[in-house]
PDB file of C-alpha atoms in Angstrom:
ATOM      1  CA  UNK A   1       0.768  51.266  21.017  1.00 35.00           C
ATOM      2  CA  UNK A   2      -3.129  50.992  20.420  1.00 36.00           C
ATOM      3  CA  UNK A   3      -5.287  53.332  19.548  1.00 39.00           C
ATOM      4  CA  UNK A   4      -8.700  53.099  22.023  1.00 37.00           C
ATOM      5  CA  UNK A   5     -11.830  55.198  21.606  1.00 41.00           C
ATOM      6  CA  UNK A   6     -13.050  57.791  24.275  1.00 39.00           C
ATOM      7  CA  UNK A   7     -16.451  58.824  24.416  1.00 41.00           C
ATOM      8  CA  UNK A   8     -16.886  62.946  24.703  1.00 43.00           C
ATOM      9  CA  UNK A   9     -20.328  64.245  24.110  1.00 46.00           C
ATOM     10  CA  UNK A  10     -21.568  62.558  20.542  1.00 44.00           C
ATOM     11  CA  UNK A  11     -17.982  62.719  19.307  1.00 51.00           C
ATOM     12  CA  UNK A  12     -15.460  59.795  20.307  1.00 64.00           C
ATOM     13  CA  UNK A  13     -11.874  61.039  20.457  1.00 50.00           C
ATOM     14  CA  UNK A  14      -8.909  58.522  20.124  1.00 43.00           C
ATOM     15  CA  UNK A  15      -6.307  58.213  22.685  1.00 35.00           C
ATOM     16  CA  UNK A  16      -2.871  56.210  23.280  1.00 30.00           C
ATOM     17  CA  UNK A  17      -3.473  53.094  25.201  1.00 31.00           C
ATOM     18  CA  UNK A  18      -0.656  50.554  25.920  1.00 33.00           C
ATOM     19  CA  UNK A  19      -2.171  47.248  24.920  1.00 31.00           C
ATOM     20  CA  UNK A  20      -0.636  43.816  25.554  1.00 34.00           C
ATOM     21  CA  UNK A  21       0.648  41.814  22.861  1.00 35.00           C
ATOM     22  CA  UNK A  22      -2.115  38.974  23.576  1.00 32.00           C
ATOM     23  CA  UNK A  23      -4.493  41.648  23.088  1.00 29.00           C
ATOM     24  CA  UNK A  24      -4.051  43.286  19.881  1.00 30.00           C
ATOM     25  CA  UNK A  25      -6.209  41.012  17.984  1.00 33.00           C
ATOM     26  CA  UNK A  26      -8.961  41.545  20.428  1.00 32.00           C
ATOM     27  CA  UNK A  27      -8.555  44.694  19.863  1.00 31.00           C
ATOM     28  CA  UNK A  28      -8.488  45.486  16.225  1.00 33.00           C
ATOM     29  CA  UNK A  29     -11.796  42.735  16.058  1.00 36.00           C
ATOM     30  CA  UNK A  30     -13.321  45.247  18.048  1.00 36.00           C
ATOM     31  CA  UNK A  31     -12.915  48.122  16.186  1.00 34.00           C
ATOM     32  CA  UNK A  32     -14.289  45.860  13.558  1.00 42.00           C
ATOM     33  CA  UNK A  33     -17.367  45.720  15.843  1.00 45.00           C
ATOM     34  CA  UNK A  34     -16.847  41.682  16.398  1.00 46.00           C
ATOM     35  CA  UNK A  35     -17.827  40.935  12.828  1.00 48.00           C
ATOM     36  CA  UNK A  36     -16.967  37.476  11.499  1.00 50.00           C
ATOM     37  CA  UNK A  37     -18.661  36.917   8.948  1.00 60.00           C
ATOM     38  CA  UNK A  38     -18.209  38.164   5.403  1.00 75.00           C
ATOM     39  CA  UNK A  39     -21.897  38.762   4.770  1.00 90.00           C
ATOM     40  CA  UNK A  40     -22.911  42.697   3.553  1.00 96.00           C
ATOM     41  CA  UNK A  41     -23.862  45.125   6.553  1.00 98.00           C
ATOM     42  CA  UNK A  42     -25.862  48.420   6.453  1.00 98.00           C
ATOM     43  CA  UNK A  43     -26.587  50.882   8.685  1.00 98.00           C
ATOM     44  CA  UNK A  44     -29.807  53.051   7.738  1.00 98.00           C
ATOM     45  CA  UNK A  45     -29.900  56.721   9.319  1.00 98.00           C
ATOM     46  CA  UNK A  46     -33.444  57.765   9.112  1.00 98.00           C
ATOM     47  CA  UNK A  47     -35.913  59.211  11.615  1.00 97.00           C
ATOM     48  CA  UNK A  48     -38.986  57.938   9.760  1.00 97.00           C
ATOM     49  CA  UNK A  49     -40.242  54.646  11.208  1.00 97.00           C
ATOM     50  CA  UNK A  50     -41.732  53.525   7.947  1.00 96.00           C
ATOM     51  CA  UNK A  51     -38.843  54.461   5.634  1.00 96.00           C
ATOM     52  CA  UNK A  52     -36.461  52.626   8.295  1.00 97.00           C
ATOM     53  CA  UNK A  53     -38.663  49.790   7.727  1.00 97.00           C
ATOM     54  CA  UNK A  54     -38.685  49.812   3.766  1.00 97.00           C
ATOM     55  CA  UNK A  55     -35.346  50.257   3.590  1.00 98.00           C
ATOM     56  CA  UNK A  56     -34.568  47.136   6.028  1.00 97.00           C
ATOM     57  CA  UNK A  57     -36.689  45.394   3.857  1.00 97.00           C
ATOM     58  CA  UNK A  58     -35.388  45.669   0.890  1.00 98.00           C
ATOM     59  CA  UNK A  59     -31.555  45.087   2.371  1.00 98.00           C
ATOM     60  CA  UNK A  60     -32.998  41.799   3.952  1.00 97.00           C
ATOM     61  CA  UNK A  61     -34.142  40.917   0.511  1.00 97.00           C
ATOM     62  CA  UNK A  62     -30.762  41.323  -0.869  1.00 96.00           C
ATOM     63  CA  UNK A  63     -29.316  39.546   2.382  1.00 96.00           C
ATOM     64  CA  UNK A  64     -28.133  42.064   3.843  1.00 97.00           C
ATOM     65  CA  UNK A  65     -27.471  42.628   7.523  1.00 97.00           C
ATOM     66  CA  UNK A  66     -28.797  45.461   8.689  1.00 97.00           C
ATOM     67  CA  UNK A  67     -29.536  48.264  11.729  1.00 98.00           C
ATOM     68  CA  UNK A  68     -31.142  51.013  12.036  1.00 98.00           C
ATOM     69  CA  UNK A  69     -30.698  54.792  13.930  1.00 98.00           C
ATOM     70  CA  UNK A  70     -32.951  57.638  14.325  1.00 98.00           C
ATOM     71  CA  UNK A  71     -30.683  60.201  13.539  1.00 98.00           C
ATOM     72  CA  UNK A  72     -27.011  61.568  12.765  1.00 98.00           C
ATOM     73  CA  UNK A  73     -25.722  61.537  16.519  1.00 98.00           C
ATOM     74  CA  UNK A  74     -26.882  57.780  17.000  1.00 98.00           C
ATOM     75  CA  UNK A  75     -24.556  57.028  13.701  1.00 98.00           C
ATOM     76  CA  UNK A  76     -21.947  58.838  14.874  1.00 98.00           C
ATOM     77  CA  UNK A  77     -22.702  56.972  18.484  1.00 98.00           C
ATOM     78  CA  UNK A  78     -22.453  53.524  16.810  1.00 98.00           C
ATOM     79  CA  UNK A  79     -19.445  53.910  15.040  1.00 98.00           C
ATOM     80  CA  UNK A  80     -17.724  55.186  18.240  1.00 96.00           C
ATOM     81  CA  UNK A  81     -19.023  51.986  19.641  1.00 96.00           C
ATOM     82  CA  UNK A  82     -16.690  50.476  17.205  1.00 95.00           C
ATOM     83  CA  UNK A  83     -19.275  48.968  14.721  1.00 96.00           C
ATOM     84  CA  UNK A  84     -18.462  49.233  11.480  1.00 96.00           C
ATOM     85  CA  UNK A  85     -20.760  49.183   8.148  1.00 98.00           C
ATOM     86  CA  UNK A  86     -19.958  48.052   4.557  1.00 97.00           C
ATOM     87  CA  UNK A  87     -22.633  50.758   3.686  1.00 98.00           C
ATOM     88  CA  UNK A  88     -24.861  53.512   5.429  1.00 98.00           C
ATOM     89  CA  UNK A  89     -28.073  54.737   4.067  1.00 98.00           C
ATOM     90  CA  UNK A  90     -28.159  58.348   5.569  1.00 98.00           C
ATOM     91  CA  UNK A  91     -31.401  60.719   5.209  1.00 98.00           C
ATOM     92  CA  UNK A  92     -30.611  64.300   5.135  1.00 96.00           C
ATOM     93  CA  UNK A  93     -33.700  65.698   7.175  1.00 95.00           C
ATOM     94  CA  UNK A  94     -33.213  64.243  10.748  1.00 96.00           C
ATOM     95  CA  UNK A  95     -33.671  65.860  14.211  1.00 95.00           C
ATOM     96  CA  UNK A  96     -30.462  66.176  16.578  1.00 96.00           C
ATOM     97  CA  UNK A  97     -28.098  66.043  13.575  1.00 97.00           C
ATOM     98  CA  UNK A  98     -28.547  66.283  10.290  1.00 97.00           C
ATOM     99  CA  UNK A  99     -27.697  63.777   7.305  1.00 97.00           C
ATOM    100  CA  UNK A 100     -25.077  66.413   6.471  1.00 97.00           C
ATOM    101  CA  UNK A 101     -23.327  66.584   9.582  1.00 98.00           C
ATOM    102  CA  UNK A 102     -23.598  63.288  10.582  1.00 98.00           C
ATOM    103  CA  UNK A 103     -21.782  62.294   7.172  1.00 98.00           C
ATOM    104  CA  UNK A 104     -19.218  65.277   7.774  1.00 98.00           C
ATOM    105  CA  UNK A 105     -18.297  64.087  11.192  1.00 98.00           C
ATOM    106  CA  UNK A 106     -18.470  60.203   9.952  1.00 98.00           C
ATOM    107  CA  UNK A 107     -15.432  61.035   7.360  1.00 98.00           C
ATOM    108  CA  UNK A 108     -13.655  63.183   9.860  1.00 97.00           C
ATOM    109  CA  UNK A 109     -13.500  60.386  12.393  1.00 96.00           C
ATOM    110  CA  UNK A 110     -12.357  57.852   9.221  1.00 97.00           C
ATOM    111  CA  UNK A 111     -15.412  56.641   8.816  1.00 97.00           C
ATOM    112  CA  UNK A 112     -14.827  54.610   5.160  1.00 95.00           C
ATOM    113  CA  UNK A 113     -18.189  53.146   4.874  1.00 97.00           C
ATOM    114  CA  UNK A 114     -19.747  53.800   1.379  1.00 97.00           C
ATOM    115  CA  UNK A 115     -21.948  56.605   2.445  1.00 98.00           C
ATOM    116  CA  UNK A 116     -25.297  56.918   0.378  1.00 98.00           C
ATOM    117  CA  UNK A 117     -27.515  59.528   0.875  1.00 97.00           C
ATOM    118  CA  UNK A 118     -30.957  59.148   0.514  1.00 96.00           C
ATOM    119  CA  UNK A 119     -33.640  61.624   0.689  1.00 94.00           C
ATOM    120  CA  UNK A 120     -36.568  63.550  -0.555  1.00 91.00           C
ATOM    121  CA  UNK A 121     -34.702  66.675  -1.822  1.00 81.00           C
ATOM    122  CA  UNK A 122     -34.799  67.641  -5.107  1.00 77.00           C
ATOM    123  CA  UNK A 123     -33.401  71.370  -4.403  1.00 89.00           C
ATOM    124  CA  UNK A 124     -29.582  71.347  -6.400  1.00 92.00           C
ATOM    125  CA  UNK A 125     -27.654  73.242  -4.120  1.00 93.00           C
ATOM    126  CA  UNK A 126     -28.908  70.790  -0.767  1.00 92.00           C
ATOM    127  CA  UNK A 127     -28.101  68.089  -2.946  1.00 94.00           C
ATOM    128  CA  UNK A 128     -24.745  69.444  -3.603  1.00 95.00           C
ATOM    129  CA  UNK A 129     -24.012  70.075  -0.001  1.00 96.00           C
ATOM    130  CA  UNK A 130     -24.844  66.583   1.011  1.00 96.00           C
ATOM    131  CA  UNK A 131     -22.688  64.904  -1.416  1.00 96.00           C
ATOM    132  CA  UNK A 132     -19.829  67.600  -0.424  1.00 97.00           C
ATOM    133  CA  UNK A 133     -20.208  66.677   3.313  1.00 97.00           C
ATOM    134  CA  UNK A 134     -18.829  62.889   2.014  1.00 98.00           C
ATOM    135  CA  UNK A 135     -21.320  61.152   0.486  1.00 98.00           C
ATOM    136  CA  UNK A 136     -20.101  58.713  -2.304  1.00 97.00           C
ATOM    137  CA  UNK A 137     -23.855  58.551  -3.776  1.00 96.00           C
ATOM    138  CA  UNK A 138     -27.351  60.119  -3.597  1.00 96.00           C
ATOM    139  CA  UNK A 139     -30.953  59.059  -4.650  1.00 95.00           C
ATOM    140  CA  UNK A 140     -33.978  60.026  -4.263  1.00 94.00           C
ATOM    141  CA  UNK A 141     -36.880  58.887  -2.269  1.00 94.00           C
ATOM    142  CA  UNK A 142     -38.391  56.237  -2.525  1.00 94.00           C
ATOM    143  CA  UNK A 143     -35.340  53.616  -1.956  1.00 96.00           C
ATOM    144  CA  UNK A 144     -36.325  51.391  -4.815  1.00 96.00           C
ATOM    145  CA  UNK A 145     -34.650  48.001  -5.586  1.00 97.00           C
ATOM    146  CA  UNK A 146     -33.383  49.003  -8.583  1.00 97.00           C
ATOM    147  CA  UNK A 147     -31.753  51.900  -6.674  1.00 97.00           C
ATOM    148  CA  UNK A 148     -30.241  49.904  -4.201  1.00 97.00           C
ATOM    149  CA  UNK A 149     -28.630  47.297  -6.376  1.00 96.00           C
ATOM    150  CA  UNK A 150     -27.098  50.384  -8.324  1.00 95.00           C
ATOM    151  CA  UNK A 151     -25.438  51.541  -4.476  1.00 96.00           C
ATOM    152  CA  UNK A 152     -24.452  47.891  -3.677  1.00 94.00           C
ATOM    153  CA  UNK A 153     -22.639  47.827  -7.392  1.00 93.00           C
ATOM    154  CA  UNK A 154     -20.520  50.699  -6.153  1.00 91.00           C
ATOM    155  CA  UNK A 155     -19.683  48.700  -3.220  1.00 86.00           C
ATOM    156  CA  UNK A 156     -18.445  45.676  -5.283  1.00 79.00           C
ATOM    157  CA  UNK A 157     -16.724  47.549  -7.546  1.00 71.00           C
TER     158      UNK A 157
END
């Protein structure tokens, strides 16, 4: 037995789905969103056009594959997709859903992905709720170089 995704609302549940042997590896590449190749990819969650923008930047410098959403729901819509991220750059202040409940609903769906918050914040107890929703690190804005390469180091290990 498979496991196949079923789109509700925002939220994709899983269901039971009897898959032929020929197809399992179709399968399980799918939930890997077709990905191939071993190069870095990044999704970055952020409803500012010109942060999105930086931020791309900076992972293309780095060579780093990346996309871009406009808020929580359309992170939690990709994933259901079955794309799947080494890393996600999530702002906390977004429209729809939030930084904090996108990340909350990311982990509860399995979501793995180093999750990075990244926003302007500075208030402790917002900051502590965002990293409590799942985040595995936070900086401040502005996304510097310097700030990403300390992420990506995470990543590697």
């Amino acid at each position: 037995m498979k496991l196949t995704k079923k789109f509700v609302g925002s939220v994709c549940h899983r269901e039971k789905l009897n898959v032929p042997a020929g197809r399992a590896q179709m399968a399980a590449q799918g939930r890997q969103g077709g990905r191939k190749s071993n190069k870095m990819t990044a999704l970055v969650v952020d409803d500012n056009v010109v942060n999105r923008a930086i931020h791309h930047r900076l992972l293309d410098n780095l060579s780093i594959e990346s996309e871009a959403v406009g808020n929580g729901k359309e992170a939690v819509d990709i994933h259901c997709s079955g794309k799947t991220f080494d890393l996600i750059l999530m702002d906390m202040d977004m429209p729809i859903m939030n930084g904090i409940e996108a990340t909350r609903k990311l982990r509860e769906m399995g979501i793995r992905s180093m999750i990075a918050g990244v926003s302007t914040r500075s208030v402790e107890h917002e900051i502590r709720e965002f990293i409590e929703a799942g985040l595995d690190d936070y900086q401040e804005k502005p996304l510097t170089m310097s700030k990403l390469i300390s992420i990506i180091h995470k990543i590697k290990g």
